[in-house]
Coordinates of C-alpha atoms in Angstrom, one line a residue:
Chain P
X163 CA -38.0 -3.8 12.1
X164 CA -35.4 -4.5 9.7
X165 CA -34.3 -7.9 8.9
X166 CA -31.2 -6.7 7.3
X167 CA -29.2 -7.1 10.5
X168 CA -30.0 -10.9 10.5
X169 CA -29.0 -11.6 6.8
X170 CA -25.1 -11.6 7.4
X171 CA -25.8 -14.5 9.9
X172 CA -28.4 -16.4 8.1
X173 CA -26.7 -16.4 4.6
X174 CA -23.8 -18.2 5.6
X175 CA -25.9 -20.5 7.8
X176 CA -28.2 -21.7 4.9
X177 CA -25.1 -21.6 2.5
X178 CA -23.4 -24.0 4.9
X179 CA -26.3 -26.3 5.1
X180 CA -27.0 -26.4 1.2
X181 CA -23.1 -27.5 0.8
X182 CA -23.5 -30.0 3.4
X183 CA -25.9 -31.7 1.0
X184 CA -23.2 -31.3 -1.9
X185 CA -20.1 -32.6 0.0
X186 CA -19.2 -35.1 -2.5
X187 CA -19.4 -32.9 -5.4
X188 CA -16.2 -31.0 -5.4
X189 CA -16.6 -28.8 -8.4
X190 CA -20.3 -27.8 -7.5
X191 CA -19.1 -26.8 -3.9
X192 CA -16.1 -24.7 -5.1
X193 CA -18.4 -22.5 -7.6
X194 CA -21.3 -22.5 -5.3
X195 CA -19.0 -21.3 -2.3
X196 CA -17.4 -18.5 -4.4
X197 CA -20.8 -17.3 -5.7
X198 CA -22.0 -17.3 -2.2
X199 CA -19.3 -15.5 -0.6
X200 CA -19.2 -12.8 -3.3
X201 CA -23.1 -12.3 -3.0
X202 CA -22.8 -12.0 0.8
X203 CA -19.9 -9.6 0.6
X204 CA -22.0 -7.5 -1.8
X205 CA -25.1 -7.6 0.6
X206 CA -22.8 -6.8 3.7
X207 CA -21.3 -4.0 1.6
X208 CA -24.9 -2.6 1.1
X209 CA -25.9 -3.0 4.7
X210 CA -22.7 -1.1 5.8
X211 CA -23.7 1.8 3.4
X212 CA -27.1 2.0 5.0
X213 CA -25.8 1.8 8.6
X214 CA -23.1 4.4 8.0
X215 CA -25.7 6.7 6.3
X216 CA -29.1 6.1 8.1
X217 CA -27.8 4.9 11.6
X218 CA -27.6 1.4 13.4
X219 CA -30.1 -1.1 12.5
X220 CA -31.6 -2.9 15.5
X221 CA -33.5 -6.0 15.2
X222 CA -35.8 -7.6 17.9
X223 CA -36.0 -11.2 16.7
X224 CA -39.6 -12.6 16.7
X225 CA -40.9 -9.2 17.4
X226 CA -40.1 -9.2 21.3
X227 CA -39.1 -5.9 22.8
X228 CA -35.6 -5.3 23.8
X229 CA -34.5 -6.6 27.3
X230 CA -37.1 -9.5 27.0
X231 CA -36.2 -11.0 23.4
X232 CA -32.8 -11.4 21.6
X233 CA -31.8 -8.4 19.7
X234 CA -29.3 -8.1 16.9
X235 CA -27.4 -4.5 16.8
X236 CA -25.8 -3.7 13.5
X237 CA -24.2 -0.8 14.7
X238 CA -21.0 1.0 12.9
X239 CA -18.4 -1.1 14.7
X240 CA -20.2 -4.5 14.3
X241 CA -21.1 -3.9 10.8
X242 CA -17.4 -2.6 9.9
X243 CA -16.1 -5.9 11.2
X244 CA -18.7 -8.1 9.7
X245 CA -17.5 -6.4 6.3
X246 CA -14.0 -7.3 7.0
X247 CA -14.9 -10.8 8.0
X248 CA -16.7 -11.4 4.6
X249 CA -13.5 -9.8 2.7
X250 CA -11.4 -12.3 4.5
X251 CA -13.8 -15.1 3.7
X252 CA -13.9 -14.3 0.0
X253 CA -10.2 -14.3 -0.3
X254 CA -10.0 -17.7 1.5
X255 CA -13.0 -19.2 -0.7
X256 CA -10.8 -18.5 -3.7
X257 CA -7.8 -19.8 -2.1
X258 CA -9.2 -23.0 -0.3
X259 CA -9.5 -25.2 -3.6
X260 CA -5.8 -24.7 -4.4
X261 CA -4.5 -25.5 -0.9
X262 CA -6.9 -28.3 0.1
X263 CA -6.8 -31.8 -1.3
X264 CA -9.9 -33.4 -2.8
X265 CA -10.3 -35.6 0.4
X266 CA -10.4 -32.7 2.8
X267 CA -12.7 -30.9 0.5
X268 CA -15.1 -33.6 0.4
X269 CA -15.3 -34.0 4.1
X270 CA -17.6 -31.0 4.6
X271 CA -14.9 -28.3 4.6
X272 CA -17.0 -25.6 2.7
X273 CA -20.0 -26.5 5.1
X274 CA -17.8 -26.0 8.3
X275 CA -16.2 -22.9 6.4
X276 CA -19.6 -21.2 6.2
X277 CA -20.6 -22.2 9.7
X278 CA -17.3 -20.5 11.0
X279 CA -18.6 -17.1 9.2
X280 CA -21.9 -17.6 10.7
X281 CA -20.5 -17.9 14.2
X282 CA -18.2 -14.7 13.6
X283 CA -20.8 -12.6 12.1
X284 CA -23.3 -13.7 15.0
X285 CA -20.7 -12.9 17.5
X286 CA -20.2 -9.3 16.0
X287 CA -23.8 -8.6 15.6
X288 CA -25.4 -9.8 18.8
X289 CA -26.8 -7.6 21.4
X290 CA -27.2 -10.1 24.2
X291 CA -24.3 -11.6 26.2
X292 CA -25.7 -15.2 26.4
X293 CA -26.3 -15.1 22.7
X294 CA -22.6 -14.0 22.3
X295 CA -21.6 -17.0 24.1
X296 CA -23.8 -19.3 21.9
X297 CA -22.1 -17.7 18.7
X298 CA -18.8 -18.3 20.3
X299 CA -19.7 -22.1 20.4
X300 CA -20.9 -21.9 16.9
X301 CA -17.4 -20.7 15.6
X302 CA -15.8 -22.8 18.1
X303 CA -17.5 -26.1 16.8
X304 CA -16.5 -25.1 13.3
X305 CA -13.2 -24.7 14.3
X306 CA -12.7 -27.8 16.1
X307 CA -13.7 -29.6 12.9
X308 CA -11.5 -27.5 10.7
X309 CA -8.3 -27.8 12.9
X310 CA -8.7 -31.3 12.9
X311 CA -9.6 -31.9 9.0
X312 CA -7.2 -34.1 7.5
X313 CA -6.3 -36.0 10.3
X314 CA -2.6 -35.7 10.6
X315 CA -0.5 -36.7 13.7
X316 CA 0.2 -33.1 14.9
X317 CA -3.1 -31.8 13.9
X318 CA -4.7 -34.4 16.4
X319 CA -2.2 -33.6 19.1
X320 CA -2.8 -29.8 18.8
X321 CA -6.6 -30.0 18.3
X322 CA -6.7 -31.9 21.9
X323 CA -4.9 -28.7 23.5
X324 CA -7.0 -26.5 21.5
X325 CA -10.3 -28.0 22.4
X326 CA -9.5 -28.5 25.9
X327 CA -8.5 -24.8 26.6
X328 CA -11.4 -23.2 24.7
X329 CA -13.7 -25.6 26.7
X330 CA -12.4 -24.5 29.9
X331 CA -12.6 -20.8 29.0
X332 CA -16.3 -21.3 27.6
X333 CA -17.2 -23.0 30.8
X334 CA -15.8 -19.9 32.5
X335 CA -17.7 -17.7 30.2
X336 CA -20.9 -19.5 31.2
X337 CA -20.1 -19.0 34.8
X338 CA -19.4 -15.5 34.3
X339 CA -22.6 -14.8 32.7
X340 CA -24.5 -16.6 35.5
X341 CA -22.7 -14.4 38.2
X342 CA -23.6 -11.2 36.2
X343 CA -27.2 -12.5 35.8
X344 CA -27.6 -13.0 39.6
X345 CA -26.4 -9.7 40.1
X346 CA -28.0 -7.6 37.3
X347 CA -30.9 -9.9 36.5
X348 CA -30.5 -9.6 32.8
X349 CA -28.3 -10.6 29.9
X350 CA -29.2 -8.0 27.3
X351 CA -26.1 -5.8 27.0
X352 CA -27.7 -2.6 26.9
X353 CA -29.8 -3.5 29.8
X354 CA -26.8 -4.8 31.9
X355 CA -25.0 -1.4 30.9
X356 CA -27.7 0.6 32.3
X357 CA -27.9 -1.5 35.4
X358 CA -24.3 -1.3 36.1
X359 CA -24.4 2.5 35.6
X360 CA -27.3 2.9 38.2
X361 CA -25.1 1.1 41.0
X362 CA -21.9 2.7 39.8
X363 CA -20.1 -0.7 39.2
X364 CA -19.8 -1.8 42.8
X365 CA -17.0 -4.3 43.9
X366 CA -18.7 -7.7 42.7
X367 CA -19.4 -6.2 39.1
X368 CA -15.5 -5.5 39.0
X369 CA -14.9 -8.8 39.8
X370 CA -17.1 -10.2 37.1
X371 CA -15.7 -7.7 34.8
X372 CA -12.1 -9.2 35.6
X373 CA -13.7 -12.8 34.9
X374 CA -15.0 -11.7 31.6
X375 CA -11.8 -10.4 30.7
X376 CA -10.1 -13.6 31.5
X377 CA -12.5 -15.4 29.2
X378 CA -12.1 -13.0 26.4
X379 CA -8.4 -12.9 26.9
X380 CA -8.0 -16.6 26.5
X381 CA -10.1 -16.4 23.3
X382 CA -7.8 -13.4 22.1
X383 CA -4.7 -15.0 22.9
X384 CA -3.4 -12.1 25.1
X385 CA -0.5 -12.5 27.6
X386 CA -0.4 -14.5 29.8
X387 CA -3.0 -16.8 28.1
X388 CA -1.6 -17.2 24.5
X389 CA 0.3 -20.3 25.1
X390 CA -2.1 -22.5 23.5
X391 CA -2.4 -20.4 20.2
X392 CA 0.7 -20.3 18.1
X393 CA 1.2 -24.1 17.6
X394 CA -2.3 -24.9 17.2
X395 CA -2.7 -22.3 14.5
X396 CA 0.1 -23.5 12.2
X397 CA -0.9 -27.2 12.1
X398 CA -4.2 -27.2 9.8
X399 CA -4.2 -26.3 6.1
X400 CA -3.0 -22.7 5.4
X401 CA -6.4 -21.4 4.5
X402 CA -7.8 -22.6 7.9
X403 CA -4.8 -21.1 9.7
X404 CA -5.6 -17.8 7.7
X405 CA -9.2 -18.0 8.7
X406 CA -8.2 -18.6 12.4
X407 CA -5.5 -16.1 12.4
X408 CA -7.7 -13.4 10.9
X409 CA -11.1 -14.0 12.7
X410 CA -11.0 -16.1 15.9
X411 CA -8.7 -13.9 18.0
X412 CA -10.2 -10.8 16.7
X413 CA -13.8 -12.0 18.2
X414 CA -12.2 -12.2 21.4
X415 CA -10.6 -8.8 21.3
X416 CA -14.0 -7.4 19.8
X417 CA -15.7 -8.8 22.9
X418 CA -13.3 -7.1 25.3
X419 CA -13.9 -3.9 23.2
X420 CA -17.6 -4.1 23.6
X421 CA -17.8 -5.1 27.2
X422 CA -15.3 -2.7 28.4
X423 CA -16.7 0.3 26.4
X424 CA -20.3 -0.3 26.9
X425 CA -20.6 -2.0 30.4
X426 CA -17.7 -1.8 32.6
X427 CA -16.4 1.8 32.2
X428 CA -16.6 2.9 35.7
X429 CA -13.6 1.9 37.3
X430 CA -11.1 2.8 34.6
X431 CA -8.1 3.1 36.9
X432 CA -8.5 -0.5 38.0
X433 CA -9.5 -2.5 34.8
X434 CA -8.5 -0.3 31.9
X435 CA -5.1 0.6 33.5
X436 CA -4.3 -3.0 33.8
X437 CA -5.1 -3.4 30.2
X438 CA -2.0 -1.4 29.4
X439 CA 0.2 -3.7 31.2
X440 CA -1.2 -6.9 29.6
X441 CA -0.9 -4.9 26.3
X442 CA 3.0 -4.3 27.0
X443 CA 3.7 -7.7 28.1
X444 CA 1.8 -9.1 25.0
X445 CA 4.0 -7.1 22.7
X446 CA 7.2 -8.2 24.5
X447 CA 6.5 -12.1 24.7
X448 CA 4.8 -11.9 21.2
X449 CA 7.7 -10.5 19.5
X450 CA 10.1 -12.9 21.6
X451 CA 8.3 -15.8 20.2
X452 CA 8.3 -14.6 16.6
X453 CA 12.0 -13.8 16.7
X454 CA 12.8 -17.2 18.7
X455 CA 11.9 -19.4 15.7
X456 CA 12.7 -20.2 12.1
X457 CA 9.5 -21.8 11.2
X458 CA 7.9 -19.4 8.8
X459 CA 4.1 -20.2 10.1
X460 CA 5.3 -19.8 13.5
X461 CA 6.8 -16.5 13.0
X462 CA 3.3 -15.2 11.6
X463 CA 1.3 -16.9 14.2
X464 CA 3.4 -15.3 17.0
X465 CA 2.9 -11.9 15.3
X466 CA -0.8 -12.1 16.2
X467 CA 0.1 -11.6 20.0
X468 CA 1.8 -8.1 19.6
X469 CA -1.2 -6.9 17.2
X470 CA -3.6 -8.1 20.0
X471 CA -1.6 -6.1 22.4
X472 CA -1.7 -3.2 20.1
X473 CA -5.6 -3.0 20.2
X474 CA -6.0 -3.7 23.8
X475 CA -3.5 -0.9 24.5
X476 CA -6.1 1.5 22.6
X477 CA -8.9 0.0 24.7
X478 CA -6.7 0.7 27.9
X479 CA -5.9 4.2 27.2
X480 CA -9.6 4.9 26.3
X481 CA -9.6 8.1 24.7
X482 CA -10.8 9.2 21.2
X483 CA -7.6 8.7 19.4
X484 CA -6.7 5.6 21.2
X485 CA -10.0 4.0 20.3
X486 CA -10.0 5.2 16.6
X487 CA -6.5 3.6 16.6
X488 CA -7.8 0.4 18.0
X489 CA -10.6 0.2 15.9
X490 CA -8.5 0.7 12.8
X491 CA -5.9 -1.3 13.9
X492 CA -8.4 -4.2 14.4
X493 CA -9.8 -4.1 10.6
X494 CA -6.3 -3.7 9.3
X495 CA -5.0 -6.6 11.3
X496 CA -7.9 -8.9 10.2
X497 CA -6.9 -8.4 6.4
X498 CA -3.1 -8.4 6.8
X499 CA -3.0 -11.3 9.1
X500 CA -5.2 -13.4 6.6
X501 CA -2.9 -12.3 3.7
X502 CA 0.3 -13.0 5.8
X503 CA -1.0 -16.7 6.4
X504 CA -2.0 -17.2 2.9
X505 CA 1.5 -15.9 1.8
X506 CA 3.5 -18.0 4.0
X507 CA 1.2 -21.0 3.4
X508 CA 2.1 -20.6 -0.3
X509 CA 5.9 -20.0 0.6
X510 CA 6.0 -23.2 2.4
X511 CA 4.2 -25.1 -0.3
X512 CA 6.6 -24.2 -3.0
X513 CA 9.7 -24.6 -0.7
X514 CA 8.5 -28.1 0.5
X515 CA 9.3 -27.0 3.8
X516 CA 8.4 -24.5 6.5
X517 CA 11.8 -24.2 8.0
X518 CA 13.5 -21.2 6.8
X519 CA 17.0 -22.8 7.2
X520 CA 16.4 -25.2 4.6
X521 CA 15.5 -23.0 1.6
X522 CA 16.9 -19.8 0.1
X523 CA 16.9 -17.8 -3.4
X524 CA 13.2 -18.2 -4.0
X525 CA 13.2 -14.8 -5.6
X526 CA 14.8 -16.0 -8.7
X527 CA 11.8 -18.2 -9.3
X528 CA 9.0 -16.4 -7.4
X529 CA 9.6 -12.8 -7.9
X530 CA 5.8 -11.9 -7.4
X531 CA 5.6 -13.9 -4.3
X532 CA 8.7 -12.3 -3.0
X533 CA 7.7 -8.7 -3.3
X534 CA 4.3 -9.4 -1.9
X535 CA 5.9 -10.7 1.1
X536 CA 8.1 -7.7 1.1
X537 CA 5.1 -5.2 0.8
X538 CA 3.0 -7.1 3.4
X539 CA 6.0 -6.9 6.0
X540 CA 5.9 -3.0 5.4
X541 CA 2.1 -2.9 5.9
X542 CA 2.3 -5.1 9.0
X543 CA 5.0 -3.0 10.6
X544 CA 3.3 0.3 9.9
X545 CA 5.5 2.0 7.3
X546 CA 3.9 5.1 6.3
X547 CA 1.8 4.8 2.9
X548 CA 0.3 1.7 4.3
X549 CA -2.6 0.9 6.7
X550 CA -0.6 -0.3 9.5
X551 CA 0.8 3.3 10.0
X552 CA -2.3 5.0 10.5
X553 CA -3.7 2.7 13.2
X554 CA -0.3 2.8 15.2
X555 CA 0.1 6.5 14.8
X556 CA -3.5 7.2 16.2
X557 CA -2.9 4.5 19.0
X558 CA 0.5 6.0 20.0
X559 CA -0.9 9.7 19.7
X560 CA -3.7 8.5 22.2
X561 CA -1.1 6.9 24.6
X562 CA 1.0 10.2 24.5
X563 CA -2.1 12.3 25.6
X564 CA -2.5 10.1 28.6
X565 CA 1.3 10.2 29.1
X566 CA 1.8 6.6 28.8
X567 CA 5.4 6.8 27.9
X568 CA 6.4 3.2 28.6
X569 CA 3.9 1.7 26.4
X570 CA 4.8 4.1 23.5
X571 CA 8.3 3.1 23.5
X572 CA 7.2 -0.6 23.7
X573 CA 4.9 0.0 20.8
X574 CA 7.7 1.5 18.7
X575 CA 10.1 -1.1 19.6
X576 CA 8.0 -3.9 18.9
X577 CA 7.0 -2.5 15.5
X578 CA 10.7 -2.4 14.8
X579 CA 11.1 -6.1 15.7
X580 CA 8.0 -7.1 13.8
X581 CA 9.5 -5.6 10.7
X582 CA 12.6 -7.6 11.2
X583 CA 10.9 -10.8 12.0
X584 CA 8.8 -10.9 8.8
X585 CA 12.1 -9.3 6.7
X586 CA 14.1 -12.2 8.2
X587 CA 11.8 -14.6 6.0
X588 CA 12.4 -12.4 2.9
X589 CA 16.1 -12.0 3.7
X590 CA 16.9 -15.7 4.4
X591 CA 14.3 -17.3 2.1
X592 CA 14.1 -15.1 -0.9
X593 CA 17.8 -13.8 -1.3
X594 CA 20.7 -15.9 -1.9
X595 CA 22.2 -18.0 -4.6
X596 CA 20.1 -19.6 -7.3
X597 CA 19.4 -23.3 -6.5
X598 CA 19.7 -24.9 -10.0
X599 CA 18.4 -28.2 -8.7
X600 CA 15.1 -26.4 -7.7
X601 CA 11.9 -28.0 -9.2
X602 CA 9.5 -25.0 -9.8
X603 CA 5.9 -25.6 -8.7
X604 CA 3.1 -23.7 -10.4
X605 CA 1.3 -21.2 -8.2
X606 CA -1.6 -20.4 -10.2
X607 CA -4.6 -19.2 -7.9
X608 CA -2.4 -18.9 -5.0
X609 CA -1.5 -15.2 -5.6
X610 CA -4.9 -13.7 -6.6
X611 CA -6.6 -13.8 -3.1
X612 CA -3.3 -12.3 -1.5
X613 CA -3.2 -9.5 -4.1
X614 CA -7.0 -8.9 -3.3
X615 CA -6.2 -8.7 0.4
X616 CA -3.1 -6.6 0.0
X617 CA -5.0 -4.2 -2.2
X618 CA -7.7 -3.6 0.6
X619 CA -4.7 -3.1 3.0
X620 CA -3.3 -0.5 0.7
X621 CA -6.6 1.1 0.0
X622 CA -7.1 1.3 3.7
X623 CA -3.7 3.0 4.1
X624 CA -3.7 5.4 1.0
X625 CA -7.4 6.2 1.3
X626 CA -7.0 6.9 5.0
X627 CA -8.5 10.7 4.6
X628 CA -11.6 9.0 3.0
X629 CA -11.9 6.2 5.6
X630 CA -11.0 8.0 8.8
X631 CA -14.3 9.8 9.2
X632 CA -16.2 6.6 9.5
X633 CA -13.6 5.3 12.0
X634 CA -13.9 8.5 14.0
X635 CA -17.7 8.1 14.1
X636 CA -17.2 4.7 15.5
X637 CA -14.9 5.7 18.2
X638 CA -17.0 8.6 19.3
X639 CA -19.9 6.2 19.4
X640 CA -17.8 3.9 21.5
X641 CA -16.8 6.2 23.9
X642 CA -20.6 7.3 24.7
X643 CA -22.5 4.0 26.0
X644 CA -25.6 6.1 26.1
X645 CA -26.2 6.2 22.5
X646 CA -26.1 2.4 22.3
X647 CA -28.3 2.0 25.5
X648 CA -30.9 4.4 24.2
X649 CA -31.1 3.0 20.7
X650 CA -31.4 -0.5 22.0
X651 CA -34.0 0.1 24.7
X652 CA -35.8 2.9 22.8
X653 CA -36.0 5.5 25.7
Chain O
X188 CA -19.0 -72.4 18.4
X189 CA -20.9 -70.8 21.0
X190 CA -23.8 -68.8 19.7
X191 CA -25.8 -66.6 22.0
X192 CA -29.7 -67.0 21.8
X193 CA -31.4 -63.7 22.5
X194 CA -34.7 -64.3 21.9
X195 CA -36.0 -62.5 25.0
X196 CA -34.2 -59.5 24.1
X197 CA -35.5 -59.3 20.4
X198 CA -39.2 -60.0 21.4
X199 CA -39.3 -57.3 24.0
X200 CA -37.2 -55.0 21.8
X201 CA -39.9 -55.0 19.1
X202 CA -42.5 -54.2 21.7
X203 CA -40.4 -51.5 23.8
X204 CA -39.1 -49.8 20.6
X205 CA -42.6 -49.3 19.4
X206 CA -43.8 -47.8 22.8
X207 CA -40.5 -45.6 22.9
X208 CA -41.4 -44.2 19.2
X209 CA -44.8 -43.4 20.3
X210 CA -43.5 -41.8 23.5
X211 CA -41.1 -39.7 21.5
X212 CA -43.7 -38.4 19.1
X213 CA -45.8 -37.7 22.3
X214 CA -42.9 -35.7 23.7
X215 CA -42.5 -33.8 20.5
X216 CA -46.1 -32.8 20.2
X217 CA -46.5 -31.9 24.0
X218 CA -43.6 -29.5 24.1
X219 CA -45.8 -26.4 23.9
X220 CA -47.9 -26.8 26.9
X221 CA -45.9 -29.5 29.3
X222 CA -42.4 -30.8 29.4
X223 CA -41.1 -32.2 26.3
X224 CA -40.0 -30.6 22.8
X225 CA -37.9 -31.3 19.9
X226 CA -34.6 -32.1 21.8
X227 CA -35.9 -34.9 24.2
X228 CA -38.3 -36.1 21.5
X229 CA -35.2 -36.6 19.0
X230 CA -33.0 -38.4 21.9
X231 CA -35.9 -40.5 22.6
X232 CA -36.4 -41.6 18.9
X233 CA -32.6 -42.1 18.6
X234 CA -32.7 -44.4 21.8
X235 CA -35.4 -46.4 20.3
X236 CA -33.3 -46.9 17.1
X237 CA -30.1 -47.7 19.3
X238 CA -32.2 -50.4 20.9
X239 CA -33.1 -51.9 17.7
X240 CA -29.5 -51.7 16.5
X241 CA -28.4 -53.5 19.7
X242 CA -30.7 -56.3 19.5
X243 CA -31.1 -57.1 15.8
X244 CA -27.4 -55.8 14.5
X245 CA -26.5 -53.1 12.2
X246 CA -27.1 -55.1 8.8
X247 CA -30.7 -56.0 9.6
X248 CA -31.7 -52.6 10.9
X249 CA -30.4 -51.0 7.8
X250 CA -32.7 -52.9 5.6
X251 CA -35.6 -51.9 7.9
X252 CA -34.7 -48.4 8.0
X253 CA -33.0 -47.2 4.8
X254 CA -32.1 -43.8 6.2
X255 CA -28.8 -42.1 5.8
X256 CA -28.8 -40.2 9.1
X257 CA -26.1 -37.9 8.2
X258 CA -28.1 -36.3 5.5
X259 CA -30.8 -35.8 8.3
X260 CA -28.6 -33.2 9.8
X261 CA -28.7 -30.6 7.2
X262 CA -32.4 -31.4 6.4
X263 CA -33.2 -30.5 10.1
X264 CA -31.3 -27.4 10.1
X265 CA -32.7 -26.4 7.0
X266 CA -36.4 -26.8 8.5
X267 CA -35.4 -24.8 11.4
X268 CA -33.9 -21.9 9.6
X269 CA -36.6 -21.7 6.9
X270 CA -39.3 -21.6 9.7
X271 CA -37.2 -18.6 11.0
X272 CA -37.0 -17.0 7.7
X273 CA -40.4 -17.7 6.8
X274 CA -41.4 -14.7 8.7
X275 CA -39.5 -12.4 6.0
X276 CA -42.4 -13.3 3.7
X277 CA -44.9 -11.4 6.0
X278 CA -42.7 -8.5 6.8
X279 CA -42.2 -9.6 10.3
X280 CA -38.8 -9.5 12.2
X281 CA -36.6 -12.9 11.8
X282 CA -38.0 -15.9 14.0
X283 CA -41.6 -14.5 14.4
X284 CA -44.0 -16.9 15.3
X285 CA -47.8 -17.3 14.9
X286 CA -50.5 -19.7 16.0
X287 CA -54.1 -20.5 15.0
X288 CA -57.0 -22.7 15.9
X289 CA -58.1 -25.4 13.3
X290 CA -60.8 -27.7 13.4
X291 CA -60.3 -31.2 12.2
X292 CA -62.6 -34.2 11.8
X293 CA -62.3 -36.7 14.7
X294 CA -59.8 -34.3 16.8
X295 CA -61.9 -31.3 17.1
X296 CA -60.3 -27.8 17.4
X297 CA -56.5 -28.0 17.9
X298 CA -54.0 -25.1 18.4
X299 CA -51.4 -25.2 15.7
X300 CA -48.3 -22.8 16.1
X301 CA -45.5 -22.5 13.5
X302 CA -43.0 -23.1 16.6
X303 CA -43.9 -26.7 16.1
X304 CA -42.1 -26.5 12.8
X305 CA -38.9 -25.2 14.2
X306 CA -39.4 -27.9 16.9
X307 CA -39.6 -30.6 14.2
X308 CA -36.3 -29.1 12.8
X309 CA -34.6 -29.5 16.1
X310 CA -36.1 -33.1 16.2
X311 CA -34.8 -34.1 13.0
X312 CA -31.2 -32.6 13.5
X313 CA -31.1 -34.1 17.1
X314 CA -32.0 -37.4 15.6
X315 CA -29.5 -37.1 12.8
X316 CA -26.4 -36.2 15.1
X317 CA -27.0 -38.7 17.7
X318 CA -27.5 -41.6 15.2
X319 CA -24.4 -40.3 13.2
X320 CA -22.2 -40.2 16.4
X321 CA -23.4 -43.7 17.5
X322 CA -23.3 -45.5 14.3
X323 CA -19.9 -43.8 13.5
X324 CA -18.2 -45.2 16.6
X325 CA -19.9 -48.5 16.2
X326 CA -18.7 -49.0 12.6
X327 CA -15.2 -48.2 13.7
X328 CA -13.0 -51.1 13.0

C-alpha cells in the first residue's frame, strides 16, 4: 500500500478544482499555477527517485486486490513519463501568462490546463484498460476546451474536426475493450496479459490487437491516420499547441508501447513487423508535410509525425537496444517538441505572422531567439552532443541488429530532412538584411521556459552516461512482461 | 398583444416540481441498495429545476434559487475528491470506503457509508453541469 502512486493524478486534479473557483482573479491564478506545478514537479521527482531505487509502486485503490479493483502502477516507464509531463507542464505554466490574453485566462484556462495534466498522468499510471479509456477522455475533454478557447473562426473549424475524429476513435476504443472483455473476461492489463499468454494469442486476439493499434495510432497521429493532427494543433494559443504537441500524441504512443510490450507479444511477425512499415511511411509523409509548407507552426506540427515514426519503429524492432532507443526518444521528443512549439509561437508573435516568406533578418533584433532555434534544430535532428542523437543511435543500432536496412536508411534520410525543415526557419527567418522599419516587441518571459526545456534536452544528451542505465532498466523491464504481471497480481 | 395564460402549467408545476425534488433525494439515498445514485438523482433535480424555469421564466426562478450553478461543479468535484483523499488520514489506499451502523432517534438503526459522500459529490457535479449547459444555451441571444 502506497498512496504515492496516486499523488501525480490527484494533485493536478485538486489544483484544477481550486483554480476553477478563482477563475476571475488572474494574478492569483497565475501564481497559484506556478507554485502548484513546481510543487508537483518536486513531488514527482521524489516519487521517481523512490521507484528507481526501491522498485515499482503499486496502489490498489479502495483496498481491492489486483484483478478486481482498479490498480495504479508507478513502474519505471510510467513514472519517467509522468516526470517528463510535469517538466513540460512547469515550462508551459510559466509561458502561459505571457502568450494568453486576460480574456482567455479568465475563462478557466488554468483549470483546464490542470485537468489535461491529470488525464495525461492518469493515462501513464493506470494498470487497467478501461481506466486508460477514462483518462483518455479526461485529457481529451480538457483538450477540446483548450483548443477552442479564444473562439477564433479557424479554431472553431479545426476543433470540429478534432472532436469528431477523437470521438470516433474513442468509440472504437470502447468497442475494442468490449471485444477484449468478452474474450478474456477482464480489463486489468496484467490479468489480460496472463490470459492472452495462456491461449498463445489466438486469431481473434490478434484482430483485437490490430483494432487497439488502430485506436492508439489515431490518437498518436501515425501514418495514415495523422490527417487531423497538424492543422488542429497550430490553431490554438502557442502554449496550448506546446502542451498538445508534447503530451497528447505521446499518450497514444505510450499506449501502443504498453499494450504491445505487455499483452500482445506472441505474434511478432504479424503485428510488430507491420509497425516498421508504418514507421517508415510516417517518416516519409511527415517529412514531406514539413517540407511542403512555409508556415512555421505547421513545420513543427508536421515534425511530430516522423518522431512518432521513430518511436514506433523501436517498438516494431523489439529488441533491447531498440526499446531503450524508443523510450529515450519518447522522453527527448516530449521535451523538445514543447520547446519548439513555444519557440515558433514566440517567433510568430514577434514577427506578427507565421508565414516564413513575410519576415527575415530577425537575428539583428532577437539574437537569443535565433540561437535557441538553432540549438533546438540540432537537438531535434540528432546532432551528437545532444539528446536526439543517443535515442536515434540506439534505435538504428537495434534495427541493424535485426537487419532492417530499409528503415535505417529511411531514418537517417528523414533526420537530415528534419534538420533542413527547421534550419529553413532559421535561414529564411533569421538571416537576411536588417529591416529598419521593424518594430521590436519585448520578449520578456517568453525565453525563460524555452531555455529551461532546452537545458533538460542538453542534460539528457550530455549526461547520457548517467541517464542510460535507468533507460536500460526500463527496456529490460519492458521486454519481460512476467515482471509486470507478477508485481501486479502478486504471485 | 396576445398574452398566453399558463395558469394550469404553473399550478401543476409547483406540485410536480415538489414531487420531482423529493423523488430525486430518494434516488440519491437509495443508490446503495436499489437502482439510483448520485448521477440519476442529480439529473432528476435538474429536470425539476428546468421545469420551474420553463413555466415561471428565468428571472423569477433566479429570485427563488439564488444559486450560481457554475460554482456547483468544482464544489461537487471537491467533495468527491476529498472523500477519496480522506482515506489518506487513516493510512488506507486512495478511495477506501467504510461504513457503520448508527442509531438515530425516530429513524432507529441506519447504515451510513462514506460512499454516500462520494455520491453527493457526483450529485452536485451533475446538477451543476446540467444546469450550466441548459441555462447557457437558454440565455444565448
